[in-house]
Amino acid sequence: MTTPGDKTAVEWLAAAAPDPDACRRAWERNPLGVALLPAGRLWDVLILPGELGRATLDVLARLTDRPGPVLADFGASRLGFFVPAGTTSHWIGTGVRGAGRGAWVVVPFPGRATGGVRWAVLPDGEGTLTDPVLLELAMHEAAARALVGECRNP
C-alpha cells in the first residue's frame, strides 16, 4: 500500500541512483521490494544499534517537527539515519557505523512493507535530512536516559 506522498519520496530516492529509471524498475521487479542505492551522493546514513537508535529517534521526535528518513532492519536491531552527504567522513562515534561515498544501502520502496528492512520514518520527497548536530545531541540525551534508567534498576 502506498500513500499520496510516496511518489515524491520515490522520485527523491531514485535521484540518488546512477540510473533512476533502473532503480524504479528494480523496486518493481525485486520480490522483496528493495533496491541498492549509493550513499554519499545525496545523503549518507549513520547506523546506530537498535536500542540507542530507537531512543534517539524518540528524542529527535521531540526536538524537531520531522527528522529525515530513518531505516530499520528486521527487528529494529539497527536504525539508519539519513544525514547530509559527507557526514560519515568526519563522524567519530563508538558503536556508530556510517555508509558514505563508496557504500551502497538497501532501500525499500516507500510505503511498501518488506521482509528485511522498513522505513521507521519515510522520506518526505523534499530532501529533508537529519541534522548531524541535532542527531548527536539526541544520541547523547538517549544514552544519558538509558544510563539513568540502568542506575535506577540495578
PDB file of C-alpha atoms in Angstrom:
ATOM      1  CA  MET A   1       0.000   0.000   0.000  1.00  0.00           C
ATOM      2  CA  THR A   2       1.296   3.467  -0.832  1.00  0.00           C
ATOM      3  CA  THR A   3       0.215   6.900   0.293  1.00  0.00           C
ATOM      4  CA  PRO A   4      -0.049  10.071  -1.842  1.00  0.00           C
ATOM      5  CA  GLY A   5       3.324  11.492  -0.693  1.00  0.00           C
ATOM      6  CA  ASP A   6       5.130   8.257  -1.613  1.00  0.00           C
ATOM      7  CA  LYS A   7       5.511   9.235  -5.282  1.00  0.00           C
ATOM      8  CA  THR A   8       7.678  12.215  -4.407  1.00  0.00           C
ATOM      9  CA  ALA A   9       9.646  10.055  -1.956  1.00  0.00           C
ATOM     10  CA  VAL A  10      10.226   7.533  -4.749  1.00  0.00           C
ATOM     11  CA  GLU A  11      11.458  10.257  -7.097  1.00  0.00           C
ATOM     12  CA  TRP A  12      13.738  11.735  -4.431  1.00  0.00           C
ATOM     13  CA  LEU A  13      15.260   8.360  -3.533  1.00  0.00           C
ATOM     14  CA  ALA A  14      15.628   7.260  -7.166  1.00  0.00           C
ATOM     15  CA  ALA A  15      17.519  10.501  -7.902  1.00  0.00           C
ATOM     16  CA  ALA A  16      20.382   9.128  -5.781  1.00  0.00           C
ATOM     17  CA  ALA A  17      20.806   6.185  -8.169  1.00  0.00           C
ATOM     18  CA  PRO A  18      23.192   6.330 -11.111  1.00  0.00           C
ATOM     19  CA  ASP A  19      20.183   5.381 -13.263  1.00  0.00           C
ATOM     20  CA  PRO A  20      16.893   6.455 -11.628  1.00  0.00           C
ATOM     21  CA  ASP A  21      14.781   4.511 -14.140  1.00  0.00           C
ATOM     22  CA  ALA A  22      16.719   1.314 -13.385  1.00  0.00           C
ATOM     23  CA  CYS A  23      16.168   1.962  -9.685  1.00  0.00           C
ATOM     24  CA  ARG A  24      12.406   2.225 -10.159  1.00  0.00           C
ATOM     25  CA  ARG A  25      12.420  -0.976 -12.242  1.00  0.00           C
ATOM     26  CA  ALA A  26      14.407  -2.758  -9.513  1.00  0.00           C
ATOM     27  CA  TRP A  27      11.774  -1.802  -6.966  1.00  0.00           C
ATOM     28  CA  GLU A  28       9.048  -3.122  -9.254  1.00  0.00           C
ATOM     29  CA  ARG A  29      10.795  -6.400 -10.115  1.00  0.00           C
ATOM     30  CA  ASN A  30      12.536  -7.280  -6.862  1.00  0.00           C
ATOM     31  CA  PRO A  31      10.268  -9.662  -4.927  1.00  0.00           C
ATOM     32  CA  LEU A  32      11.499  -8.070  -1.688  1.00  0.00           C
ATOM     33  CA  GLY A  33      10.659  -4.560  -2.921  1.00  0.00           C
ATOM     34  CA  VAL A  34      14.164  -3.219  -2.336  1.00  0.00           C
ATOM     35  CA  ALA A  35      16.851  -1.523  -4.416  1.00  0.00           C
ATOM     36  CA  LEU A  36      20.514  -0.792  -3.778  1.00  0.00           C
ATOM     37  CA  LEU A  37      21.288   2.925  -3.704  1.00  0.00           C
ATOM     38  CA  PRO A  38      24.677   4.596  -3.388  1.00  0.00           C
ATOM     39  CA  ALA A  39      25.336   6.600  -0.260  1.00  0.00           C
ATOM     40  CA  GLY A  40      27.438   9.730  -0.488  1.00  0.00           C
ATOM     41  CA  ARG A  41      25.645  11.385  -3.408  1.00  0.00           C
ATOM     42  CA  LEU A  42      22.566  12.985  -1.863  1.00  0.00           C
ATOM     43  CA  TRP A  43      22.914  11.591   1.636  1.00  0.00           C
ATOM     44  CA  ASP A  44      24.943   9.430   3.997  1.00  0.00           C
ATOM     45  CA  VAL A  45      23.481   7.024   6.541  1.00  0.00           C
ATOM     46  CA  LEU A  46      24.569   6.798  10.179  1.00  0.00           C
ATOM     47  CA  ILE A  47      23.693   3.379  11.577  1.00  0.00           C
ATOM     48  CA  LEU A  48      23.006   3.064  15.298  1.00  0.00           C
ATOM     49  CA  PRO A  49      22.456  -0.076  17.358  1.00  0.00           C
ATOM     50  CA  GLY A  50      18.752  -0.740  17.876  1.00  0.00           C
ATOM     51  CA  GLU A  51      18.177   0.313  21.473  1.00  0.00           C
ATOM     52  CA  LEU A  52      20.195   3.519  21.114  1.00  0.00           C
ATOM     53  CA  GLY A  53      18.672   4.148  17.682  1.00  0.00           C
ATOM     54  CA  ARG A  54      15.091   3.790  18.900  1.00  0.00           C
ATOM     55  CA  ALA A  55      15.747   6.011  21.921  1.00  0.00           C
ATOM     56  CA  THR A  56      17.491   8.576  19.700  1.00  0.00           C
ATOM     57  CA  LEU A  57      14.530   8.616  17.332  1.00  0.00           C
ATOM     58  CA  ASP A  58      12.204   9.211  20.295  1.00  0.00           C
ATOM     59  CA  VAL A  59      14.327  12.188  21.384  1.00  0.00           C
ATOM     60  CA  LEU A  60      14.514  13.543  17.818  1.00  0.00           C
ATOM     61  CA  ALA A  61      10.733  13.394  17.554  1.00  0.00           C
ATOM     62  CA  ARG A  62      10.536  15.810  20.484  1.00  0.00           C
ATOM     63  CA  LEU A  63      13.289  18.120  19.170  1.00  0.00           C
ATOM     64  CA  THR A  64      12.132  18.599  15.600  1.00  0.00           C
ATOM     65  CA  ASP A  65       8.921  18.668  13.622  1.00  0.00           C
ATOM     66  CA  ARG A  66      10.238  15.985  11.307  1.00  0.00           C
ATOM     67  CA  PRO A  67      13.556  14.137  11.272  1.00  0.00           C
ATOM     68  CA  GLY A  68      14.987  12.938   7.999  1.00  0.00           C
ATOM     69  CA  PRO A  69      14.361   9.410   6.729  1.00  0.00           C
ATOM     70  CA  VAL A  70      15.197   6.526   9.042  1.00  0.00           C
ATOM     71  CA  LEU A  71      15.571   2.880   8.040  1.00  0.00           C
ATOM     72  CA  ALA A  72      15.125  -0.012  10.449  1.00  0.00           C
ATOM     73  CA  ASP A  73      16.247  -3.552   9.796  1.00  0.00           C
ATOM     74  CA  PHE A  74      14.227  -6.635  10.693  1.00  0.00           C
ATOM     75  CA  GLY A  75      13.538  -6.492  14.405  1.00  0.00           C
ATOM     76  CA  ALA A  76      14.884  -2.915  14.553  1.00  0.00           C
ATOM     77  CA  SER A  77      18.270  -4.191  15.752  1.00  0.00           C
ATOM     78  CA  ARG A  78      19.819  -1.278  13.785  1.00  0.00           C
ATOM     79  CA  LEU A  79      18.441   2.073  12.650  1.00  0.00           C
ATOM     80  CA  GLY A  80      19.925   4.125   9.813  1.00  0.00           C
ATOM     81  CA  PHE A  81      19.508   7.910   9.949  1.00  0.00           C
ATOM     82  CA  PHE A  82      19.810   9.774   6.638  1.00  0.00           C
ATOM     83  CA  VAL A  83      22.156  12.738   7.095  1.00  0.00           C
ATOM     84  CA  PRO A  84      23.825  15.153   4.637  1.00  0.00           C
ATOM     85  CA  ALA A  85      26.373  13.661   2.230  1.00  0.00           C
ATOM     86  CA  GLY A  86      29.886  13.839   3.633  1.00  0.00           C
ATOM     87  CA  THR A  87      28.830  13.448   7.270  1.00  0.00           C
ATOM     88  CA  THR A  88      30.340   9.981   7.689  1.00  0.00           C
ATOM     89  CA  SER A  89      33.776  11.134   6.548  1.00  0.00           C
ATOM     90  CA  HIS A  90      34.222  13.119   9.766  1.00  0.00           C
ATOM     91  CA  TRP A  91      31.869  11.339  12.171  1.00  0.00           C
ATOM     92  CA  ILE A  92      33.536   9.896  15.250  1.00  0.00           C
ATOM     93  CA  GLY A  93      31.341   7.790  17.480  1.00  0.00           C
ATOM     94  CA  THR A  94      31.790   4.477  19.203  1.00  0.00           C
ATOM     95  CA  GLY A  95      29.302   1.893  18.003  1.00  0.00           C
ATOM     96  CA  VAL A  96      28.009   4.076  15.162  1.00  0.00           C
ATOM     97  CA  ARG A  97      28.678   2.869  11.633  1.00  0.00           C
ATOM     98  CA  GLY A  98      28.494   5.056   8.599  1.00  0.00           C
ATOM     99  CA  ALA A  99      27.558   4.488   4.975  1.00  0.00           C
ATOM    100  CA  GLY A 100      29.026   7.261   2.870  1.00  0.00           C
ATOM    101  CA  ARG A 101      30.743   7.629  -0.503  1.00  0.00           C
ATOM    102  CA  GLY A 102      31.515   4.180  -1.903  1.00  0.00           C
ATOM    103  CA  ALA A 103      28.885   2.382   0.187  1.00  0.00           C
ATOM    104  CA  TRP A 104      25.565   1.013  -1.005  1.00  0.00           C
ATOM    105  CA  VAL A 105      22.388   0.882   1.055  1.00  0.00           C
ATOM    106  CA  VAL A 106      19.427  -1.498   0.745  1.00  0.00           C
ATOM    107  CA  VAL A 107      16.410   0.793   0.425  1.00  0.00           C
ATOM    108  CA  PRO A 108      12.798  -0.388   0.408  1.00  0.00           C
ATOM    109  CA  PHE A 109      10.173   1.178  -1.807  1.00  0.00           C
ATOM    110  CA  PRO A 110       8.493   3.945   0.240  1.00  0.00           C
ATOM    111  CA  GLY A 111       5.226   2.846   1.804  1.00  0.00           C
ATOM    112  CA  ARG A 112       5.635  -0.835   0.977  1.00  0.00           C
ATOM    113  CA  ALA A 113       6.408  -3.437   3.639  1.00  0.00           C
ATOM    114  CA  THR A 114       9.414  -5.710   3.064  1.00  0.00           C
ATOM    115  CA  GLY A 115      10.808  -8.640   4.963  1.00  0.00           C
ATOM    116  CA  GLY A 116      14.247  -7.319   5.874  1.00  0.00           C
ATOM    117  CA  VAL A 117      14.176  -3.537   6.049  1.00  0.00           C
ATOM    118  CA  ARG A 118      11.470  -0.951   6.564  1.00  0.00           C
ATOM    119  CA  TRP A 119      11.031   2.779   6.929  1.00  0.00           C
ATOM    120  CA  ALA A 120      10.808   3.952  10.545  1.00  0.00           C
ATOM    121  CA  VAL A 121      10.469   7.476   9.097  1.00  0.00           C
ATOM    122  CA  LEU A 122       9.541   7.782   5.423  1.00  0.00           C
ATOM    123  CA  PRO A 123      11.372  10.267   3.216  1.00  0.00           C
ATOM    124  CA  ASP A 124       9.246  13.356   2.632  1.00  0.00           C
ATOM    125  CA  GLY A 125      10.332  13.675  -1.012  1.00  0.00           C
ATOM    126  CA  GLU A 126      11.667  17.163  -0.412  1.00  0.00           C
ATOM    127  CA  GLY A 127      15.137  16.082   0.652  1.00  0.00           C
ATOM    128  CA  THR A 128      14.732  16.601   4.386  1.00  0.00           C
ATOM    129  CA  LEU A 129      17.700  15.035   6.185  1.00  0.00           C
ATOM    130  CA  THR A 130      18.545  14.792   9.863  1.00  0.00           C
ATOM    131  CA  ASP A 131      20.930  17.499  11.025  1.00  0.00           C
ATOM    132  CA  PRO A 132      24.036  15.635  12.297  1.00  0.00           C
ATOM    133  CA  VAL A 133      24.493  18.061  15.210  1.00  0.00           C
ATOM    134  CA  LEU A 134      20.901  17.500  16.295  1.00  0.00           C
ATOM    135  CA  LEU A 135      21.357  13.746  15.845  1.00  0.00           C
ATOM    136  CA  GLU A 136      24.442  13.792  18.053  1.00  0.00           C
ATOM    137  CA  LEU A 137      22.623  15.769  20.751  1.00  0.00           C
ATOM    138  CA  ALA A 138      19.696  13.331  20.586  1.00  0.00           C
ATOM    139  CA  MET A 139      22.109  10.389  20.873  1.00  0.00           C
ATOM    140  CA  HIS A 140      23.734  11.904  23.974  1.00  0.00           C
ATOM    141  CA  GLU A 141      20.351  12.501  25.598  1.00  0.00           C
ATOM    142  CA  ALA A 142      19.165   8.992  24.713  1.00  0.00           C
ATOM    143  CA  ALA A 143      22.362   7.458  26.138  1.00  0.00           C
ATOM    144  CA  ALA A 144      22.094   9.554  29.310  1.00  0.00           C
ATOM    145  CA  ARG A 145      18.471   8.497  29.798  1.00  0.00           C
ATOM    146  CA  ALA A 146      19.445   4.847  29.363  1.00  0.00           C
ATOM    147  CA  LEU A 147      22.237   5.259  31.917  1.00  0.00           C
ATOM    148  CA  VAL A 148      19.906   6.908  34.438  1.00  0.00           C
ATOM    149  CA  GLY A 149      17.418   4.074  33.863  1.00  0.00           C
ATOM    150  CA  GLU A 150      20.140   1.474  34.490  1.00  0.00           C
ATOM    151  CA  CYS A 151      21.177   3.231  37.711  1.00  0.00           C
ATOM    152  CA  ARG A 152      17.577   3.173  38.951  1.00  0.00           C
ATOM    153  CA  ASN A 153      17.112  -0.508  38.067  1.00  0.00           C
ATOM    154  CA  PRO A 154      20.300  -2.315  39.148  1.00  0.00           C
TER     155      PRO A 154
END
